[in-house]
Amino acid sequence: FGYGVHLSQRWTRLCAQETGWELVNEGINGDTTGGMLARMQGGALAELREGGLGADRPYVLPMGGSNDVFYSGSDAAARENMGAMIHQLFSAGVLPMVGIPLPADAPHAPRAWLKRYCTAFGVPYIDFCADFLSPDGSIRSELLLDGLHPTPEGHRLMARRLSAQLKRQG
């Protein structure tokens, strides 16, 4: 969603400007992967099936799990819901590109699992977390407004990473 930054500074807006791709951000602050899965059914999937949302280059980038862990202390629901979203996107003929969440909840986040899952199923992923970690693995706190949400500079790094991936996709 872009909590704490102006619309013009959000990573999705910056990436769209750089690549020319139409990016629709359906993120909601505080939402869980369960909420994402429910919204996807009537939102992005329905529109893609009807030929909308850039159906000529249909990609959906689900990224979530941090709030699941925050609310429950576990990544179990995030794993189930992300897996369901990925398989439902495949069944609709859409290639998902999974966003690896930021490092704010390092001990319990499903990041490593998501990378393994994506690799096993041939799903491209964008490791947004990588730019938020120092070479020693510590979190670059200067890139997070409140320990969780990215600063404008963090958004620029995310936009740069997604732009590079989209340019490779063609």
mmCIF file of C-alpha atoms in Angstrom:
data_model
loop_
_atom_site.group_PDB
_atom_site.id
_atom_site.type_symbol
_atom_site.label_atom_id
_atom_site.label_comp_id
_atom_site.label_asym_id
_atom_site.label_seq_id
_atom_site.Cartn_x
_atom_site.Cartn_y
_atom_site.Cartn_z
ATOM 1 C CA PHE A 1 0.000 0.000 0.000
ATOM 2 C CA GLY A 2 2.728 2.447 0.834
ATOM 3 C CA TYR A 3 2.117 3.227 4.482
ATOM 4 C CA GLY A 4 3.697 6.519 5.515
ATOM 5 C CA VAL A 5 4.821 7.734 2.091
ATOM 6 C CA HIS A 6 3.160 9.905 -0.528
ATOM 7 C CA LEU A 7 1.543 8.142 -3.496
ATOM 8 C CA SER A 8 4.223 9.547 -5.827
ATOM 9 C CA GLN A 9 6.943 7.834 -3.717
ATOM 10 C CA ARG A 10 5.406 4.362 -3.609
ATOM 11 C CA TRP A 11 7.350 1.553 -5.237
ATOM 12 C CA THR A 12 4.493 0.529 -7.499
ATOM 13 C CA ARG A 13 4.106 4.083 -8.847
ATOM 14 C CA LEU A 14 7.871 4.492 -9.346
ATOM 15 C CA CYS A 15 8.128 1.157 -11.149
ATOM 16 C CA ALA A 16 5.173 1.946 -13.432
ATOM 17 C CA GLN A 17 6.794 5.257 -14.369
ATOM 18 C CA GLU A 18 10.105 3.591 -15.168
ATOM 19 C CA THR A 19 8.772 0.599 -17.110
ATOM 20 C CA GLY A 20 5.533 1.808 -18.658
ATOM 21 C CA TRP A 21 3.758 -1.222 -17.207
ATOM 22 C CA GLU A 22 0.321 -0.806 -15.703
ATOM 23 C CA LEU A 23 0.622 -1.755 -12.044
ATOM 24 C CA VAL A 24 -2.454 -2.116 -9.885
ATOM 25 C CA ASN A 25 -1.669 -2.077 -6.170
ATOM 26 C CA GLU A 26 -4.372 -3.835 -4.166
ATOM 27 C CA GLY A 27 -2.420 -3.869 -0.913
ATOM 28 C CA ILE A 28 -4.206 -2.948 2.297
ATOM 29 C CA ASN A 29 -2.364 -1.924 5.436
ATOM 30 C CA GLY A 30 -2.665 -4.545 8.154
ATOM 31 C CA ASP A 31 -4.082 -7.214 5.832
ATOM 32 C CA THR A 32 -3.157 -10.885 5.971
ATOM 33 C CA THR A 33 -2.650 -13.453 3.230
ATOM 34 C CA GLY A 34 -6.156 -14.722 4.039
ATOM 35 C CA GLY A 35 -7.544 -11.310 3.128
ATOM 36 C CA MET A 36 -5.404 -11.253 -0.008
ATOM 37 C CA LEU A 37 -6.688 -14.672 -1.061
ATOM 38 C CA ALA A 38 -10.313 -13.646 -0.525
ATOM 39 C CA ARG A 39 -9.902 -10.370 -2.466
ATOM 40 C CA MET A 40 -8.053 -12.058 -5.288
ATOM 41 C CA GLN A 41 -11.057 -14.278 -6.036
ATOM 42 C CA GLY A 42 -13.390 -11.426 -6.874
ATOM 43 C CA GLY A 43 -10.729 -8.906 -7.885
ATOM 44 C CA ALA A 44 -7.603 -9.640 -9.870
ATOM 45 C CA LEU A 45 -8.533 -13.171 -10.961
ATOM 46 C CA ALA A 46 -12.004 -12.177 -12.121
ATOM 47 C CA GLU A 47 -10.655 -9.198 -14.074
ATOM 48 C CA LEU A 48 -7.875 -11.229 -15.681
ATOM 49 C CA ARG A 49 -10.344 -13.920 -16.735
ATOM 50 C CA GLU A 50 -12.455 -11.201 -18.371
ATOM 51 C CA GLY A 51 -9.464 -9.791 -20.263
ATOM 52 C CA GLY A 52 -8.801 -6.816 -17.981
ATOM 53 C CA LEU A 53 -5.795 -5.754 -15.902
ATOM 54 C CA GLY A 54 -3.264 -5.889 -18.714
ATOM 55 C CA ALA A 55 -4.346 -9.338 -19.861
ATOM 56 C CA ASP A 56 -1.808 -9.148 -22.707
ATOM 57 C CA ARG A 57 0.951 -9.386 -20.053
ATOM 58 C CA PRO A 58 -0.839 -10.936 -17.089
ATOM 59 C CA TYR A 59 1.328 -11.065 -14.015
ATOM 60 C CA VAL A 60 0.218 -10.893 -10.417
ATOM 61 C CA LEU A 61 2.714 -10.211 -7.648
ATOM 62 C CA PRO A 62 1.404 -11.552 -4.354
ATOM 63 C CA MET A 63 3.526 -10.419 -1.421
ATOM 64 C CA GLY A 64 2.491 -11.015 2.131
ATOM 65 C CA GLY A 65 2.904 -12.980 5.300
ATOM 66 C CA SER A 66 4.340 -10.418 7.700
ATOM 67 C CA ASN A 67 0.963 -9.530 9.175
ATOM 68 C CA ASP A 68 0.022 -13.207 9.497
ATOM 69 C CA VAL A 69 3.129 -13.710 11.637
ATOM 70 C CA PHE A 70 2.520 -10.489 13.570
ATOM 71 C CA TYR A 71 -1.037 -11.503 14.460
ATOM 72 C CA SER A 72 -0.498 -15.212 15.158
ATOM 73 C CA GLY A 73 3.208 -15.720 15.810
ATOM 74 C CA SER A 74 3.310 -18.348 13.063
ATOM 75 C CA ASP A 75 3.766 -18.435 9.305
ATOM 76 C CA ALA A 76 1.463 -21.470 8.849
ATOM 77 C CA ALA A 77 -1.487 -19.497 7.455
ATOM 78 C CA ALA A 78 0.815 -17.454 5.213
ATOM 79 C CA ARG A 79 2.276 -20.636 3.735
ATOM 80 C CA GLU A 80 -1.159 -22.109 3.048
ATOM 81 C CA ASN A 81 -2.616 -18.922 1.593
ATOM 82 C CA MET A 82 0.394 -18.038 -0.564
ATOM 83 C CA GLY A 83 0.412 -21.580 -1.950
ATOM 84 C CA ALA A 84 -3.313 -21.344 -2.712
ATOM 85 C CA MET A 85 -2.904 -17.964 -4.438
ATOM 86 C CA ILE A 86 -0.021 -19.191 -6.575
ATOM 87 C CA HIS A 87 -1.873 -22.320 -7.705
ATOM 88 C CA GLN A 88 -5.097 -20.402 -8.397
ATOM 89 C CA LEU A 89 -3.184 -17.902 -10.510
ATOM 90 C CA PHE A 90 -1.595 -20.746 -12.479
ATOM 91 C CA SER A 91 -5.015 -22.325 -13.015
ATOM 92 C CA ALA A 92 -6.266 -19.026 -14.475
ATOM 93 C CA GLY A 93 -3.334 -18.903 -16.899
ATOM 94 C CA VAL A 94 -1.551 -16.163 -14.986
ATOM 95 C CA LEU A 95 2.125 -16.275 -14.125
ATOM 96 C CA PRO A 96 2.615 -15.173 -10.533
ATOM 97 C CA MET A 97 5.804 -13.376 -9.539
ATOM 98 C CA VAL A 98 6.058 -13.652 -5.783
ATOM 99 C CA GLY A 99 7.394 -10.749 -3.755
ATOM 100 C CA ILE A 100 9.627 -11.807 -0.879
ATOM 101 C CA PRO A 101 8.564 -9.630 2.083
ATOM 102 C CA LEU A 102 10.774 -7.179 3.939
ATOM 103 C CA PRO A 103 12.859 -8.358 6.906
ATOM 104 C CA ALA A 104 10.926 -6.738 9.750
ATOM 105 C CA ASP A 105 9.820 -10.027 11.290
ATOM 106 C CA ALA A 106 13.001 -11.971 10.574
ATOM 107 C CA PRO A 107 12.674 -14.947 12.931
ATOM 108 C CA HIS A 108 9.276 -16.222 11.740
ATOM 109 C CA ALA A 109 8.641 -14.837 8.258
ATOM 110 C CA PRO A 110 7.998 -17.284 5.415
ATOM 111 C CA ARG A 111 10.794 -15.816 3.254
ATOM 112 C CA ALA A 112 13.053 -18.880 3.030
ATOM 113 C CA TRP A 113 10.048 -21.129 2.522
ATOM 114 C CA LEU A 114 8.704 -18.875 -0.264
ATOM 115 C CA LYS A 115 12.017 -19.009 -2.113
ATOM 116 C CA ARG A 116 12.110 -22.821 -1.898
ATOM 117 C CA TYR A 117 8.454 -23.077 -2.937
ATOM 118 C CA CYS A 118 8.928 -20.763 -5.908
ATOM 119 C CA THR A 119 12.035 -22.610 -7.023
ATOM 120 C CA ALA A 120 10.258 -25.974 -6.800
ATOM 121 C CA PHE A 121 7.300 -24.771 -8.901
ATOM 122 C CA GLY A 122 9.237 -22.580 -11.353
ATOM 123 C CA VAL A 123 7.688 -19.359 -10.073
ATOM 124 C CA PRO A 124 9.829 -16.253 -10.434
ATOM 125 C CA TYR A 125 10.279 -14.304 -7.239
ATOM 126 C CA ILE A 126 11.542 -10.854 -6.427
ATOM 127 C CA ASP A 127 13.619 -10.733 -3.290
ATOM 128 C CA PHE A 128 12.673 -7.309 -1.943
ATOM 129 C CA CYS A 129 14.164 -8.338 1.399
ATOM 130 C CA ALA A 130 17.692 -8.442 -0.038
ATOM 131 C CA ASP A 131 18.021 -4.656 -0.336
ATOM 132 C CA PHE A 132 16.984 -4.211 3.286
ATOM 133 C CA LEU A 133 19.783 -6.375 4.692
ATOM 134 C CA SER A 134 23.437 -5.437 5.214
ATOM 135 C CA PRO A 135 26.161 -7.842 4.054
ATOM 136 C CA ASP A 136 26.331 -9.205 7.600
ATOM 137 C CA GLY A 137 22.583 -10.013 7.500
ATOM 138 C CA SER A 138 21.478 -7.232 9.838
ATOM 139 C CA ILE A 139 18.434 -5.142 8.951
ATOM 140 C CA ARG A 140 19.162 -1.749 7.397
ATOM 141 C CA SER A 141 16.887 0.137 9.782
ATOM 142 C CA GLU A 142 17.467 3.434 7.952
ATOM 143 C CA LEU A 143 15.304 2.010 5.143
ATOM 144 C CA LEU A 144 12.331 1.348 7.434
ATOM 145 C CA LEU A 145 10.087 4.114 8.786
ATOM 146 C CA ASP A 146 8.944 2.207 11.840
ATOM 147 C CA GLY A 147 10.795 -1.082 11.711
ATOM 148 C CA LEU A 148 8.240 -2.522 9.300
ATOM 149 C CA HIS A 149 7.310 -0.126 6.458
ATOM 150 C CA PRO A 150 9.846 1.169 3.930
ATOM 151 C CA THR A 151 11.018 4.775 3.751
ATOM 152 C CA PRO A 152 10.904 6.644 0.426
ATOM 153 C CA GLU A 153 14.441 5.346 -0.234
ATOM 154 C CA GLY A 154 13.261 1.820 0.559
ATOM 155 C CA HIS A 155 10.445 2.281 -1.959
ATOM 156 C CA ARG A 156 12.995 3.409 -4.580
ATOM 157 C CA LEU A 157 15.025 0.247 -4.001
ATOM 158 C CA MET A 158 11.922 -1.923 -4.318
ATOM 159 C CA ALA A 159 10.908 -0.133 -7.532
ATOM 160 C CA ARG A 160 14.379 -0.596 -8.997
ATOM 161 C CA ARG A 161 14.333 -4.326 -8.216
ATOM 162 C CA LEU A 162 10.851 -4.875 -9.709
ATOM 163 C CA SER A 163 11.660 -2.730 -12.759
ATOM 164 C CA ALA A 164 14.697 -4.881 -13.524
ATOM 165 C CA GLN A 165 12.585 -8.046 -13.271
ATOM 166 C CA LEU A 166 9.820 -6.656 -15.510
ATOM 167 C CA LYS A 167 12.349 -5.550 -18.125
ATOM 168 C CA ARG A 168 13.711 -9.108 -18.190
ATOM 169 C CA GLN A 169 10.161 -10.440 -18.665
ATOM 170 C CA GLY A 170 9.780 -8.262 -21.758
#
